[in-house]
Short mmCIF file of C-alpha atoms in Angstrom, two decimals:
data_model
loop_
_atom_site.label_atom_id
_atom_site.label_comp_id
_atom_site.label_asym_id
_atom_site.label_seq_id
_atom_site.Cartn_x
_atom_site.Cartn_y
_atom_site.Cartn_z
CA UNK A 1 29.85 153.43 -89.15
CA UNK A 2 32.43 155.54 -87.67
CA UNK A 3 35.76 154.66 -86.54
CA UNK A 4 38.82 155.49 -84.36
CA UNK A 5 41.79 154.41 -85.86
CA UNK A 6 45.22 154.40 -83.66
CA UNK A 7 49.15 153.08 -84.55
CA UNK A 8 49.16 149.76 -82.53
CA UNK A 9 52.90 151.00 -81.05
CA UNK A 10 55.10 154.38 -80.58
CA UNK A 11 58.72 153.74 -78.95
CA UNK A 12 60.15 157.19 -77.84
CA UNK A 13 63.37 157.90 -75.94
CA UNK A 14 63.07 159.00 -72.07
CA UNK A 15 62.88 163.06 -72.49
CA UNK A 16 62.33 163.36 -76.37
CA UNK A 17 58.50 164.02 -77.86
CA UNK A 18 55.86 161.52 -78.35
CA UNK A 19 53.17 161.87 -80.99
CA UNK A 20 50.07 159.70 -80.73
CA UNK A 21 47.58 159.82 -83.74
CA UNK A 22 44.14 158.88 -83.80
CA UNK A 23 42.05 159.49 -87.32
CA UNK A 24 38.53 159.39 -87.92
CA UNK A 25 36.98 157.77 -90.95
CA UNK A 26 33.69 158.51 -92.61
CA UNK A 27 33.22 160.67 -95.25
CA UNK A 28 32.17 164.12 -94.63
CA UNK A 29 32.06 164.12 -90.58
CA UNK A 30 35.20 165.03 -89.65
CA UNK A 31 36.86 164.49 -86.33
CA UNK A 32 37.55 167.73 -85.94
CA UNK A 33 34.28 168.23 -85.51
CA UNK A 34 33.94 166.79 -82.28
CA UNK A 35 35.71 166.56 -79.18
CA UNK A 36 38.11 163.99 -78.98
CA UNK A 37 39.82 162.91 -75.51
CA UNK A 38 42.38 160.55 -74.07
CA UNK A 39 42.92 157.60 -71.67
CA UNK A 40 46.33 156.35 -70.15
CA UNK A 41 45.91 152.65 -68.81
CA UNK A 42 48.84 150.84 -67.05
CA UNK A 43 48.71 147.21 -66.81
CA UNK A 44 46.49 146.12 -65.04
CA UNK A 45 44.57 149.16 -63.84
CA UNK A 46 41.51 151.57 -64.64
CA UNK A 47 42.00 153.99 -67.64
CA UNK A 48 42.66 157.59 -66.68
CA UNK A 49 42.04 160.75 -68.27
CA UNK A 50 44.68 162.30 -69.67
CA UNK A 51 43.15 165.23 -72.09
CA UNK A 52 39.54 165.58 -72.48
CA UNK A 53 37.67 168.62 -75.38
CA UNK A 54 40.83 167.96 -77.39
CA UNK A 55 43.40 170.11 -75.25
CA UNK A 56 42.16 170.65 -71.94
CA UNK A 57 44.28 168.67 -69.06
CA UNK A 58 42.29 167.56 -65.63
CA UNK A 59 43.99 168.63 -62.34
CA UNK A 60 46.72 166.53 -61.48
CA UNK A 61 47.52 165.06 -65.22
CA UNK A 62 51.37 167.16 -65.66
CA UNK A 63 51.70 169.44 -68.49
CA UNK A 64 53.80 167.34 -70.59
CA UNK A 65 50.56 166.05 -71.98
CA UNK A 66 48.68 168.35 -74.35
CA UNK A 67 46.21 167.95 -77.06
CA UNK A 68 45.07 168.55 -80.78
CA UNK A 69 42.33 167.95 -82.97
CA UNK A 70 41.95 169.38 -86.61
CA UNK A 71 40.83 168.06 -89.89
CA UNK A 72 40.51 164.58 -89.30
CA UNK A 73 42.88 163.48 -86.67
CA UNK A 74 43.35 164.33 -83.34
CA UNK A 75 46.96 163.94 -81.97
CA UNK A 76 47.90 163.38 -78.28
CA UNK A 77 51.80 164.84 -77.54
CA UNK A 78 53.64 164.33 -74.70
CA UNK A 79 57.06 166.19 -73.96
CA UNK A 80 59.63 164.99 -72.06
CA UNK A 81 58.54 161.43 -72.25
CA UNK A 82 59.48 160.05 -68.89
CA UNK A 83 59.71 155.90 -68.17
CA UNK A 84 56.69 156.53 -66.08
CA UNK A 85 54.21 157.29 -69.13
CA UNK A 86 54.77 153.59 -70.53
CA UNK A 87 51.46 152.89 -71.09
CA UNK A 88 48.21 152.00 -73.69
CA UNK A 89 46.92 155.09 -74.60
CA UNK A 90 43.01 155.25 -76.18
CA UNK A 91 41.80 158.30 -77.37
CA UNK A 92 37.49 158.42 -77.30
CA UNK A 93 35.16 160.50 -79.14
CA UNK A 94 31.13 160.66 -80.03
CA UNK A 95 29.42 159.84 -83.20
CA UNK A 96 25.56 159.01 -83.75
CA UNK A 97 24.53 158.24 -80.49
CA UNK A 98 27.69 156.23 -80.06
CA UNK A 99 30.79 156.41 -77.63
CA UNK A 100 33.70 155.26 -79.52
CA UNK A 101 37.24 154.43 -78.50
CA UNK A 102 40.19 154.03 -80.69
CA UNK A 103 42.31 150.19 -80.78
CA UNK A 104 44.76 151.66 -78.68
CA UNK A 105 48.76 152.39 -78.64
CA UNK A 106 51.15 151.00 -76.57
CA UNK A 107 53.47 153.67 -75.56
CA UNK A 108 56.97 151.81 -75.18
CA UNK A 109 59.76 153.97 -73.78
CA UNK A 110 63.04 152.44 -74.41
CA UNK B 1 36.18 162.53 -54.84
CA UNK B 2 33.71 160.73 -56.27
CA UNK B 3 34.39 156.10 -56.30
CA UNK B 4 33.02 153.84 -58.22
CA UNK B 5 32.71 150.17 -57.25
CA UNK B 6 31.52 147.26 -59.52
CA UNK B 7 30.40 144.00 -58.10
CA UNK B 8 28.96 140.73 -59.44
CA UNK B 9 29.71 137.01 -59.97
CA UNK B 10 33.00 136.56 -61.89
CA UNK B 11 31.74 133.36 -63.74
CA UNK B 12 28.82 133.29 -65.89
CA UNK B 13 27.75 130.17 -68.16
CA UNK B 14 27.00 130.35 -71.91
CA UNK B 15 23.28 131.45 -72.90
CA UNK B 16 22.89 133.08 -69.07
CA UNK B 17 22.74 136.52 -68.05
CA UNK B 18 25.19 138.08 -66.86
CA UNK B 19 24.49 140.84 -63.82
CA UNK B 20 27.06 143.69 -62.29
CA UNK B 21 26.00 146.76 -60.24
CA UNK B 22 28.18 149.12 -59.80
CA UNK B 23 28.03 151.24 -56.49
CA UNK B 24 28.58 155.07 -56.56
CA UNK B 25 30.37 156.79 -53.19
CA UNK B 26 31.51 160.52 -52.40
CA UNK B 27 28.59 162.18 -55.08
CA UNK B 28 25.17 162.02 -56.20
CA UNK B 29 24.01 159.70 -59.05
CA UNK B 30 22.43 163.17 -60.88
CA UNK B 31 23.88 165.22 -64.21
CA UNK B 32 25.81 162.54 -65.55
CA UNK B 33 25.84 160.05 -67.92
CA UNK B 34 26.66 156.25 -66.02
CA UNK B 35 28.23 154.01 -67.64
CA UNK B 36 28.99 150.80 -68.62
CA UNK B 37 32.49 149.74 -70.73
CA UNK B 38 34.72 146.23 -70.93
CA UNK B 39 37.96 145.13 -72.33
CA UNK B 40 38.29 141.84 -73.31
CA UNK B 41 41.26 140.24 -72.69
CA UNK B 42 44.69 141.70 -74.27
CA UNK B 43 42.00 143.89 -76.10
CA UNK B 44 40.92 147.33 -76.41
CA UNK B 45 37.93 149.39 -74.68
CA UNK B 46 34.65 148.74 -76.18
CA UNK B 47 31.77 150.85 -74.47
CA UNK B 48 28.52 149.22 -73.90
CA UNK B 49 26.07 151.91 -72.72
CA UNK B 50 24.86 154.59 -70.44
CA UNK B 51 21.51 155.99 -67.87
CA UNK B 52 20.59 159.21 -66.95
CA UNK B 53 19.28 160.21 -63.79
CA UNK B 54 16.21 160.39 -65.81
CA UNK B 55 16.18 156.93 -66.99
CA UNK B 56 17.05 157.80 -69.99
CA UNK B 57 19.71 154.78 -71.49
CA UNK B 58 21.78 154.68 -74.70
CA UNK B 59 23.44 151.43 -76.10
CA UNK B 60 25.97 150.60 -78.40
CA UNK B 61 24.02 149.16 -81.61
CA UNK B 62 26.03 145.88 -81.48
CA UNK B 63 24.79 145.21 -77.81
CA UNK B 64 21.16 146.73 -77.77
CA UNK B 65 19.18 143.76 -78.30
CA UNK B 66 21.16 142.01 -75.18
CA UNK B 67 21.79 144.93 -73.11
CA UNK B 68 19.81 146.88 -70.21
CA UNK B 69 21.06 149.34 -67.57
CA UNK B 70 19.31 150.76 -65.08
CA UNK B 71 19.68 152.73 -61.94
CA UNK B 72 18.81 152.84 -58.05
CA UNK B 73 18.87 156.49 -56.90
CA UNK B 74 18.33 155.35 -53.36
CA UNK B 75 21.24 153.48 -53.17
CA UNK B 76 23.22 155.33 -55.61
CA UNK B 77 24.06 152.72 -57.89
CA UNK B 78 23.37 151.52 -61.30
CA UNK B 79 23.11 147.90 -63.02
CA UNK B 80 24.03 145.90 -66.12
CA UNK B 81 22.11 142.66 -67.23
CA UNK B 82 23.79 141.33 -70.75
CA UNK B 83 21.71 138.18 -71.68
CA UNK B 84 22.84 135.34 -73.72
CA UNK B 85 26.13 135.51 -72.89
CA UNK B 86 29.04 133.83 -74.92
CA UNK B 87 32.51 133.33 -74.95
CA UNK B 88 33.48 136.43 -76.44
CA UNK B 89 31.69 138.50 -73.49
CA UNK B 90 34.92 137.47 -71.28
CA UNK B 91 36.05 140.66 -70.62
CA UNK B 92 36.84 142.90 -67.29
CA UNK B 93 34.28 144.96 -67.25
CA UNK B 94 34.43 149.02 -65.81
CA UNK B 95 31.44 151.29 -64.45
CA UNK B 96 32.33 154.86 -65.29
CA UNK B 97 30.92 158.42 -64.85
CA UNK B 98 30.70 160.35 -68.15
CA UNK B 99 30.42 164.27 -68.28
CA UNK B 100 27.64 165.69 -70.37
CA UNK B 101 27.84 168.46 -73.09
CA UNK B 102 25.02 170.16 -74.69
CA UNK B 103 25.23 172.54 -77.81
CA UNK B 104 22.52 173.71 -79.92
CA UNK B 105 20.09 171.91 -77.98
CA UNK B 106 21.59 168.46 -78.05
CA UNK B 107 23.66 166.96 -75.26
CA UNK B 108 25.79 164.15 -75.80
CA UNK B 109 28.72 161.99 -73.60
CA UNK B 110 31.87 164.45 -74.12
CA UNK B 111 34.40 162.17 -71.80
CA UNK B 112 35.08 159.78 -68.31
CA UNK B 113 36.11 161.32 -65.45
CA UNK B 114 35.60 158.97 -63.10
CA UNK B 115 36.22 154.64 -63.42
CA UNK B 116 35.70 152.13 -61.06
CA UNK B 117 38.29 149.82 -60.95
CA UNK B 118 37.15 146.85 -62.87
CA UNK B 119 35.47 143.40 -62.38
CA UNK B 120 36.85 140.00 -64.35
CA UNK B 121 33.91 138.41 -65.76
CA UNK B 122 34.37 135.20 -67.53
CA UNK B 123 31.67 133.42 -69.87
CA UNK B 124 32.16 129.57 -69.03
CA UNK B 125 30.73 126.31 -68.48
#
């Protein structure tokens, strides 16, 4: 079956760039084939949508956050990490009939 | 702005069923794929299945022999039964609106716009 696979933990430095993989795995369906999107979640609340169709950003997400998705993995990047984007990140995509999610990363800004 | 609302007991025992409805405000139930996902505890997001405005429903293969969902358009809401519930069904559990896509004839859920905000449910005698 397919699968999501996500670092369990990224540390960045307020203001510098953090990178956020997420790889498929099965042979000859690549992720790239599909559209891949991703969720912030903050303790204890809902997941949001962050980028959805690899790179597009929903109104009110800020432009720090953009998107790829190309061979196999698709890569979430946000610029000018700020204190305020500490969070589990989950990227999401669709395989068989199937909604799948990645393990997560915890986004630690130290 | 479309809200989402989940409701249900919060305490389920083993080998029961467990029952949530989830209650949709601010848009119509139509054109969308509703759905159910959880988290278990200090876990990640595992989705468990979706209706159409049709009726339609898809399940993850994991949960399909346990799992039905099905809708109320007059009341604009949708439901989850899970039967024979265990321990490792703890988990909060979200409603959620997915978007459709549909290319060469095939549609399929492309991403969550919309989440309620979560209901605890815990599997215990």
């Amino acid at each position: 079956s397919y699968e999501l696979t996500q670092p369990p933990s990224v540390s960045v430095s307020p203001g510098q760039t953090a990178s956020i993989t997420c790889s498929g795995d099965k042979l000859g369906d690549k992720l790239g084939d599909k559209y891949a999107s991703w969720y912030q979640q903050k303790p204890g609340q809902s997941p949001v949508v962050v980028i959805y169709q690899d790179n597009k950003r929903p109104s009110g997400i800020p432009d720090r956050f953009s998107g790829s998705n190309s061979g196999n993995t698709a890569t979430l990047t946000i610029r000018g990490t700020q204190a305020m984007d500490e969070a589990d990140y989950y990227c999401q995509a669709w395989d068989s009939s199937t909604v799948l999610f990645g393990g997560g990363t915890k986004l630690t800004v130290l | 702005q479309v809200q989402l609302q989940e409701s249900g007991p919060g305490l389920v025992k083993p080998s029961e069923t467990l029952s949530l409805t989830c209650t949709v405000s601010g848009g119509s139930i139509s054109s969308y794929y509703w759905s159910w996902i959880r988290q278990p505890p200090g876990k990640g997001l595992e989705w468990i299945g979706y209706i159409y405005n049709s009726g339609s429903t898809n399940y993850y293969p994991s949960l399909k022999s346990r799992v039905t969902i099905s809708l109320d358009t007059s009341n604009n809401q949708f439901s989850l039964r899970l039967s024979s519930v265990t321990a490792a069904d703890t988990a909060v559990y979200y409603c959620a609106r997915g978007r459709i896509y549909c290319s060469g004839g095939r549609c399929f859920l492309d991403w969550f716009d919309s989440w309620g905000q979560g209901t605890q449910v815990t599997v215990s005698s």
